[in-house]
Structure formats: C-alpha cells, structure tokens
PDB file of C-alpha atoms in Angstrom:
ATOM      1  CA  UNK A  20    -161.910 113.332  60.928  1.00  0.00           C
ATOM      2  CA  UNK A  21    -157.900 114.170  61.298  1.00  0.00           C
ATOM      3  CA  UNK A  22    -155.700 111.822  62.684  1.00  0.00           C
ATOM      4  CA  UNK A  23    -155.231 111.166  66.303  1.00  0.00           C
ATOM      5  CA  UNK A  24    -151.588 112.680  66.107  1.00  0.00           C
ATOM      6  CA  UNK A  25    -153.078 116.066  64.178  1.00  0.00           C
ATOM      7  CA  UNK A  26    -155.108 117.125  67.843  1.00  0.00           C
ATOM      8  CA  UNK A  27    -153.453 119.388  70.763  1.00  0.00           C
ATOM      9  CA  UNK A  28    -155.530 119.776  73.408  1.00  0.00           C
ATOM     10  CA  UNK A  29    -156.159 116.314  76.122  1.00  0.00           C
ATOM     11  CA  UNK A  30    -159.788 116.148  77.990  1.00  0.00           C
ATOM     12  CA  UNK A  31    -160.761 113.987  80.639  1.00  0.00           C
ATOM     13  CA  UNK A  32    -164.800 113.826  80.207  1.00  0.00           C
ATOM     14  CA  UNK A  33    -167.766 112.142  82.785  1.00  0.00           C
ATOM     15  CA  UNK A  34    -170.148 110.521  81.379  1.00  0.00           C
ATOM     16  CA  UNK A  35    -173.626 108.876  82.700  1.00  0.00           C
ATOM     17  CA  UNK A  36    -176.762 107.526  81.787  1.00  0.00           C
ATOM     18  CA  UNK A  37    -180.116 106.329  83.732  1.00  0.00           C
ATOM     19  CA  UNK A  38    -182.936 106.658  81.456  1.00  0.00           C
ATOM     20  CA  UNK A  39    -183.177 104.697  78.512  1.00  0.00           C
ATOM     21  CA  UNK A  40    -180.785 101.941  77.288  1.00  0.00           C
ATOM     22  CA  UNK A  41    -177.331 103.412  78.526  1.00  0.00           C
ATOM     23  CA  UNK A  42    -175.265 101.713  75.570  1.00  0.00           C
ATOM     24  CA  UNK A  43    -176.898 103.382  72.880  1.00  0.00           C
ATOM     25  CA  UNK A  44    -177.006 106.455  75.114  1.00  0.00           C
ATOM     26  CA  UNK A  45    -173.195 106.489  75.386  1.00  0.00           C
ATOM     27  CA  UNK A  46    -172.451 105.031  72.105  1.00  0.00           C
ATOM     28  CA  UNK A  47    -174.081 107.866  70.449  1.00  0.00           C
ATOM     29  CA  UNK A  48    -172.720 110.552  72.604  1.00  0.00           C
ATOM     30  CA  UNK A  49    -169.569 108.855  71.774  1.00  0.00           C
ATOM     31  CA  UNK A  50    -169.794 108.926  68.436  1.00  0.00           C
ATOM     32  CA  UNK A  51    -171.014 112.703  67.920  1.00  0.00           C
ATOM     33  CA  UNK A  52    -168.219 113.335  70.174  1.00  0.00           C
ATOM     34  CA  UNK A  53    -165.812 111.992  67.508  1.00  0.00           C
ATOM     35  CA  UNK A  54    -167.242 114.526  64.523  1.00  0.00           C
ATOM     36  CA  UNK A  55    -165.113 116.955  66.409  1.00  0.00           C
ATOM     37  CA  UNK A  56    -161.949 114.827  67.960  1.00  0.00           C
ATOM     38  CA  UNK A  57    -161.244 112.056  68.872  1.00  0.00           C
ATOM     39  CA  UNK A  58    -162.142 109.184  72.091  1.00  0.00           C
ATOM     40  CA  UNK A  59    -158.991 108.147  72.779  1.00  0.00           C
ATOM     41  CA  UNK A  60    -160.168 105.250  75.455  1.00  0.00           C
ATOM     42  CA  UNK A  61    -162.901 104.687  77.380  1.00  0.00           C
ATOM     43  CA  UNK A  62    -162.980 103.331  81.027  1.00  0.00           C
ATOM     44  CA  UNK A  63    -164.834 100.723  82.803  1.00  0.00           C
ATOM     45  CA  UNK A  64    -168.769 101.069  83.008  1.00  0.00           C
ATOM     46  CA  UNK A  65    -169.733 101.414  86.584  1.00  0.00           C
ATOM     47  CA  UNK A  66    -173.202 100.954  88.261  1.00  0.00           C
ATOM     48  CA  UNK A  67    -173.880 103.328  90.497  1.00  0.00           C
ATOM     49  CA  UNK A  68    -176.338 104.860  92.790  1.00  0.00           C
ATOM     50  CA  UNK A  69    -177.568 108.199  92.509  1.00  0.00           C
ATOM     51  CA  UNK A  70    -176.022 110.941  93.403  1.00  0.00           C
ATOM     52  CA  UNK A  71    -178.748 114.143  95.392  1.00  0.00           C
ATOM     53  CA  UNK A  72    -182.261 112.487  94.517  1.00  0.00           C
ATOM     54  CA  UNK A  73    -182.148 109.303  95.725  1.00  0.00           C
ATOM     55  CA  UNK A  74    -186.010 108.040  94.294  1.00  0.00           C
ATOM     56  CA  UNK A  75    -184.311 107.347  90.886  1.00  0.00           C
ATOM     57  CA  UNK A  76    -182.986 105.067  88.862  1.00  0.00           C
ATOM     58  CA  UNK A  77    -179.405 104.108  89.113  1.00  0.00           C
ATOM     59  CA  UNK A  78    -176.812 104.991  86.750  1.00  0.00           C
ATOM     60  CA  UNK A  79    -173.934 103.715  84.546  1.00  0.00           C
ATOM     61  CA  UNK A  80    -170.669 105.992  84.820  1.00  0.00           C
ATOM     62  CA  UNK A  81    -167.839 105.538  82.730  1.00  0.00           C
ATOM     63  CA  UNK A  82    -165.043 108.502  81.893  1.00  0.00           C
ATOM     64  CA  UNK A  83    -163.229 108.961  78.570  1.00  0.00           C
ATOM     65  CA  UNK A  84    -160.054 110.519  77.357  1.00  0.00           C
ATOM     66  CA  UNK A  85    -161.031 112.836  74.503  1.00  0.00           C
ATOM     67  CA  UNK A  86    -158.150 114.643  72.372  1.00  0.00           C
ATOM     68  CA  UNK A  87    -159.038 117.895  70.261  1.00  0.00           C
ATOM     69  CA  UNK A  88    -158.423 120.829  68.098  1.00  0.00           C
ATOM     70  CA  UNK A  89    -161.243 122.745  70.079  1.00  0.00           C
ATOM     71  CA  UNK A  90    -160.432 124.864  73.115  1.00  0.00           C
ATOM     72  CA  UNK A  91    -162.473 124.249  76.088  1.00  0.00           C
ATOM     73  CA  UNK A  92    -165.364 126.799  75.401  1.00  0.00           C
ATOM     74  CA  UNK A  93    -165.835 125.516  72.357  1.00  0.00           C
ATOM     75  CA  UNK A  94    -166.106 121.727  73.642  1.00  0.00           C
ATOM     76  CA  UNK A  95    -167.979 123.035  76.338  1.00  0.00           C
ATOM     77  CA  UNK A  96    -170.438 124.287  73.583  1.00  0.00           C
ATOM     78  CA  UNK A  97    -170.486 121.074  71.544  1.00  0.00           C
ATOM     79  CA  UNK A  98    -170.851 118.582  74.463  1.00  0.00           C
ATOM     80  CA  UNK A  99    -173.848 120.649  75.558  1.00  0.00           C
ATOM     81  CA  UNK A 100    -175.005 120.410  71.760  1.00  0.00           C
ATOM     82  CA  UNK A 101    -174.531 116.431  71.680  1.00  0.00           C
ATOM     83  CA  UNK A 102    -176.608 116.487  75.354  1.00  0.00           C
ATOM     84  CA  UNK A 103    -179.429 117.773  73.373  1.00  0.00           C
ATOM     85  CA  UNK A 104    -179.239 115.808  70.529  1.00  0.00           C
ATOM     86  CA  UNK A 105    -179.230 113.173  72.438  1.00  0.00           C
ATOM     87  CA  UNK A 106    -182.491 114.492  74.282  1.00  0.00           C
ATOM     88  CA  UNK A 107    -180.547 114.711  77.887  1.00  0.00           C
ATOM     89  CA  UNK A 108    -183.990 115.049  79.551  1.00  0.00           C
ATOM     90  CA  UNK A 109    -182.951 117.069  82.722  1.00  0.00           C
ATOM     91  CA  UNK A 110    -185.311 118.696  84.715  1.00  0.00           C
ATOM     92  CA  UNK A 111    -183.994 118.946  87.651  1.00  0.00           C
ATOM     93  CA  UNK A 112    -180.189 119.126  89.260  1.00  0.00           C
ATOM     94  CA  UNK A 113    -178.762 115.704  89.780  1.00  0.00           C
ATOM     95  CA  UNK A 114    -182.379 114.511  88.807  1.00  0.00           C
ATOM     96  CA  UNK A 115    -182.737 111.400  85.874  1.00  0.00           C
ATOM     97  CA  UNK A 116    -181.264 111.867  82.413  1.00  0.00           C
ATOM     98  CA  UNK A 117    -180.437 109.768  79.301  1.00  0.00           C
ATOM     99  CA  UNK A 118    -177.043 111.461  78.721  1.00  0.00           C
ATOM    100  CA  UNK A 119    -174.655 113.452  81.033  1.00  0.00           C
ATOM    101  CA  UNK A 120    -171.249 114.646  79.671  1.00  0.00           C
ATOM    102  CA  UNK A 121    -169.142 116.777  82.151  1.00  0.00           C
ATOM    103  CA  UNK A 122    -166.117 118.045  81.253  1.00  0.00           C
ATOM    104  CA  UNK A 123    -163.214 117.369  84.340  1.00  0.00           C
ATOM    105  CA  UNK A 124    -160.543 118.303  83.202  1.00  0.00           C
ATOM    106  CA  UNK A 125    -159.203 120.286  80.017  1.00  0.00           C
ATOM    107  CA  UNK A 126    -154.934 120.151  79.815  1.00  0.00           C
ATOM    108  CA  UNK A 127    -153.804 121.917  82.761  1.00  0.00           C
ATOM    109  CA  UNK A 128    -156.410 124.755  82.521  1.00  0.00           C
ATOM    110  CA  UNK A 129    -157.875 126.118  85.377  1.00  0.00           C
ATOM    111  CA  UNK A 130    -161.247 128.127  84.499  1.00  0.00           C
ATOM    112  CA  UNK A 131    -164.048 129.603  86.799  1.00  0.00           C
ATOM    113  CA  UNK A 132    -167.063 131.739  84.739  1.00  0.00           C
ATOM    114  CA  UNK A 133    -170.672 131.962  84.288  1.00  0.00           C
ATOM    115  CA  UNK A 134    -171.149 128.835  82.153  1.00  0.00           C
ATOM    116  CA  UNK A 135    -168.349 125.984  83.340  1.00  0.00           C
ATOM    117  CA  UNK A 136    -165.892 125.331  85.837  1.00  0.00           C
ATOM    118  CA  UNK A 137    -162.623 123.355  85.341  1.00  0.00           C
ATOM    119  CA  UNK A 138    -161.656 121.286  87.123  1.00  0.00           C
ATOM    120  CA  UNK A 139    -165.515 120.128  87.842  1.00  0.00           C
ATOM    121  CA  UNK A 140    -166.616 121.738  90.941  1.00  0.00           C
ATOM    122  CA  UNK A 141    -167.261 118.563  92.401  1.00  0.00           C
ATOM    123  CA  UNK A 142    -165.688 115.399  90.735  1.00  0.00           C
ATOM    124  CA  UNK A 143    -163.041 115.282  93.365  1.00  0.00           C
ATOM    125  CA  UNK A 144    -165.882 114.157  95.642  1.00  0.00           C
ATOM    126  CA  UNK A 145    -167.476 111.441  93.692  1.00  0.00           C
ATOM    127  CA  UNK A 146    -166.115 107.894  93.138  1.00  0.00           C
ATOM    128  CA  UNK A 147    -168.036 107.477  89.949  1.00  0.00           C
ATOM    129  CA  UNK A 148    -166.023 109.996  88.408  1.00  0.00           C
ATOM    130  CA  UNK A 149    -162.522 109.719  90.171  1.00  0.00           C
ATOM    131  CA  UNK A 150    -162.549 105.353  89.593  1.00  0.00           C
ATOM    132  CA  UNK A 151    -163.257 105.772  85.536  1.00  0.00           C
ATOM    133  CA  UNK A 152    -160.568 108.906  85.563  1.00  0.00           C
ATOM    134  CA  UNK A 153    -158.157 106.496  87.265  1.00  0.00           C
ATOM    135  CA  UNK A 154    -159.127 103.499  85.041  1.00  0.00           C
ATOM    136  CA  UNK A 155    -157.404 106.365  82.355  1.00  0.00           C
ATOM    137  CA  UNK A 156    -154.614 107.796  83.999  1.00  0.00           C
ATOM    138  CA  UNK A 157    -153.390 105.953  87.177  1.00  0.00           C
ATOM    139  CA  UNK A 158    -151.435 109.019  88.281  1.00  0.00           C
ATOM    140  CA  UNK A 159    -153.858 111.255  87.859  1.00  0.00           C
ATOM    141  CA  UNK A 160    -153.938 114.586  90.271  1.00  0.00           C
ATOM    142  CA  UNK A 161    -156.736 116.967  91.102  1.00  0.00           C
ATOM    143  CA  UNK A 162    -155.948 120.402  89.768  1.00  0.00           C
ATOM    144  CA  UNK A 163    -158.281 121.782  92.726  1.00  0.00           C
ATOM    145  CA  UNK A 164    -157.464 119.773  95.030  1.00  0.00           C
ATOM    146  CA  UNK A 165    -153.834 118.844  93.945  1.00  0.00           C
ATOM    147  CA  UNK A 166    -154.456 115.692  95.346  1.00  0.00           C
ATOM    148  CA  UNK A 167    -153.813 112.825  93.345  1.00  0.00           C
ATOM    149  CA  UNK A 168    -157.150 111.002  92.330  1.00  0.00           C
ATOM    150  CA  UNK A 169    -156.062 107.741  94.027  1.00  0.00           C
ATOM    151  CA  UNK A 170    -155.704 109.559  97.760  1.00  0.00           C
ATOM    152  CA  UNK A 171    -158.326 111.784  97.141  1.00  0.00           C
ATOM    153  CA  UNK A 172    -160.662 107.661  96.588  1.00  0.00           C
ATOM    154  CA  UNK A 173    -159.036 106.492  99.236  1.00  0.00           C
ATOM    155  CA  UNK A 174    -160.255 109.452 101.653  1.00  0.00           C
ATOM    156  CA  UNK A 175    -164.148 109.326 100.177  1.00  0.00           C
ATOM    157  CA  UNK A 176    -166.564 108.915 103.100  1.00  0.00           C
ATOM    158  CA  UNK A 177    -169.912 108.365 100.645  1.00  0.00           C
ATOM    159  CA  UNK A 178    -169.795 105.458  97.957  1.00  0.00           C
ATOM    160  CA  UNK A 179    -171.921 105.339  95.226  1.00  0.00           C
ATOM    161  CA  UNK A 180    -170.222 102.325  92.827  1.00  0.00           C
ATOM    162  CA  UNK A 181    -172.359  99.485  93.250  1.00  0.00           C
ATOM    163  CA  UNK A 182    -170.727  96.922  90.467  1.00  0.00           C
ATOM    164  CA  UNK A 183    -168.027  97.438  87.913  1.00  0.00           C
ATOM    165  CA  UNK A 184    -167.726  96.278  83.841  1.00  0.00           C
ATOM    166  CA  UNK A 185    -164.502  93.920  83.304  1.00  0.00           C
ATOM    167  CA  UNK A 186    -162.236  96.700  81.662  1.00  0.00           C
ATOM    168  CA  UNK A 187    -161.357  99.488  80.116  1.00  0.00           C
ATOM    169  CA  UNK A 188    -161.436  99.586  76.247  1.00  0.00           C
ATOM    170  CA  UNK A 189    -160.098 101.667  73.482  1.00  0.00           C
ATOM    171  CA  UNK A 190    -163.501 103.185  72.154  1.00  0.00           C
ATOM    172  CA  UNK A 191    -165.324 100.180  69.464  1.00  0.00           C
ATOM    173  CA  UNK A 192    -168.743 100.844  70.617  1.00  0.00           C
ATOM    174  CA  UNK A 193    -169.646  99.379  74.054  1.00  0.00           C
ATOM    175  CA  UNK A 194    -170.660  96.040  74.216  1.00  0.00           C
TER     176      UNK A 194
END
C-alpha cells in the first residue's frame, strides 16, 4: 500500500449492513477497500430503520473518507467487486444485504451514465447518509443540490436514525 500523502483523488463513501454481524461486514469491506487506497476516517455507526421495504431488519450506517489513485470508474468497479466478495446478498432494491458501499461523492466530479451517478441520486434525501458525511466534513455541500449537508438535515421531513455510536474514529477496525 503507498502512503496516505502518495493518493490524489478524495471519496466520500456510504456504507450499510443488516444481515449478518455488521462489524465484520464493514471491517472487511474496509479492509479490501484499503488494497487499493486508503480509509482515511470513519464516522459514527448509526442504527437505522430501513429505507423502501419496511418488513426488514434494521441497519447500521456509517460513511468513510476514502483517498485514491483510482478514478471513479475504476472505484466504482472495485467497490462493486468488494460487494461481492463480501457476498452483498441483494435481491431486491433497497431490500436486506450484508454489505452496501455507495459511492457519494468523488472530488468535485459530477457524473450521470448507465452504471453510477455522482453525486448519489439520492443521498441528499437520507439522514443515514448526510449525519455520517457530516460526522467527516462539517461543511460539507451537496454538489446536486448545492446545499450544504447540514441545511439540507435540517430540512429532512422522514427520519430513519434510530441510535448513534459515541464517535467517529480514524479507521482501527470497529469495535
């Protein structure tokens, strides 16, 4: 692995859990996720409630910042790859899975195809995204939107955080 200073791009990544044991869920996401940069810090580990299909399990959120030499297609790629590794287990959309990785935002990049959107199409709408992105960056702004993350919370008429962890860490492992 390079050193932290030796990486250009900056990624803000979602990631959530709900079957299975959720710290070895994101500790091995985490650390497949370092084999090709490098998690900078991870935020608090929120408890939420599901998000579309409501007759499942909750979830633990969290966010992390993620510095690398990959452009975003190529992360896009590899976070997919480290989903299936992990056995992600999605059948259905917004349905249970053992490992979700979105990517929110890549630099300043604004990107619309066939396989990913960035920003996320949606994070601006979900407090168990936009908490953990603040818990990283404070001043954080919405490159749809271009809102900042904090007014865009404030304004949320759905809530889905249930319970919070203590803090936000520098990636160790969780727990």
């Amino acid at each position: 692995m390079q050193k932290k200073s030796a990486y250009r791009y900056k990624s803000y990544i979602a990631i959530g859990s709900n079957i299975g044991n959720w710290k070895s869920n994101f500790n091995l996401a985490l650390k497949l996720m370092n084999k090709f940069g490098h998690v900078e810090k991870v935020s608090r580990v929120y408890f939420t409630k599901p998000f579309g299909i409501t007759n499942q399990k909750y979830f633990h959120n969290a966010a992390f910042l993620f510095t690398t030499n990959l452009y975003f297609n190529e992360l896009f790629i590899k976070m997919c790859f480290v989903e299936k590794q992990i056995k992600k287990n999605k059948i259905v959309t917004n349905g249970p899975r053992k490992i979700d990785l979105d990517l929110i935002q890549f630099e300043n990049l604004k990107i619309k195809n066939h396989l990913i959107s960035i920003p996320h199409t949606s994070s601006h709408l979900r407090d168990f995204v936009i908490q953990p992105i603040l818990d990283l960056n404070p001043d954080f702004i919405d490159l749809k939107t271009h809102n900042s993350y904090k007014s865009l919370l404030n304004n949320l008429e759905e809530r889905f955080i249930v319970k919070k962890s203590r803090q936000t860490q520098d990636y160790q492992e969780f727990f």
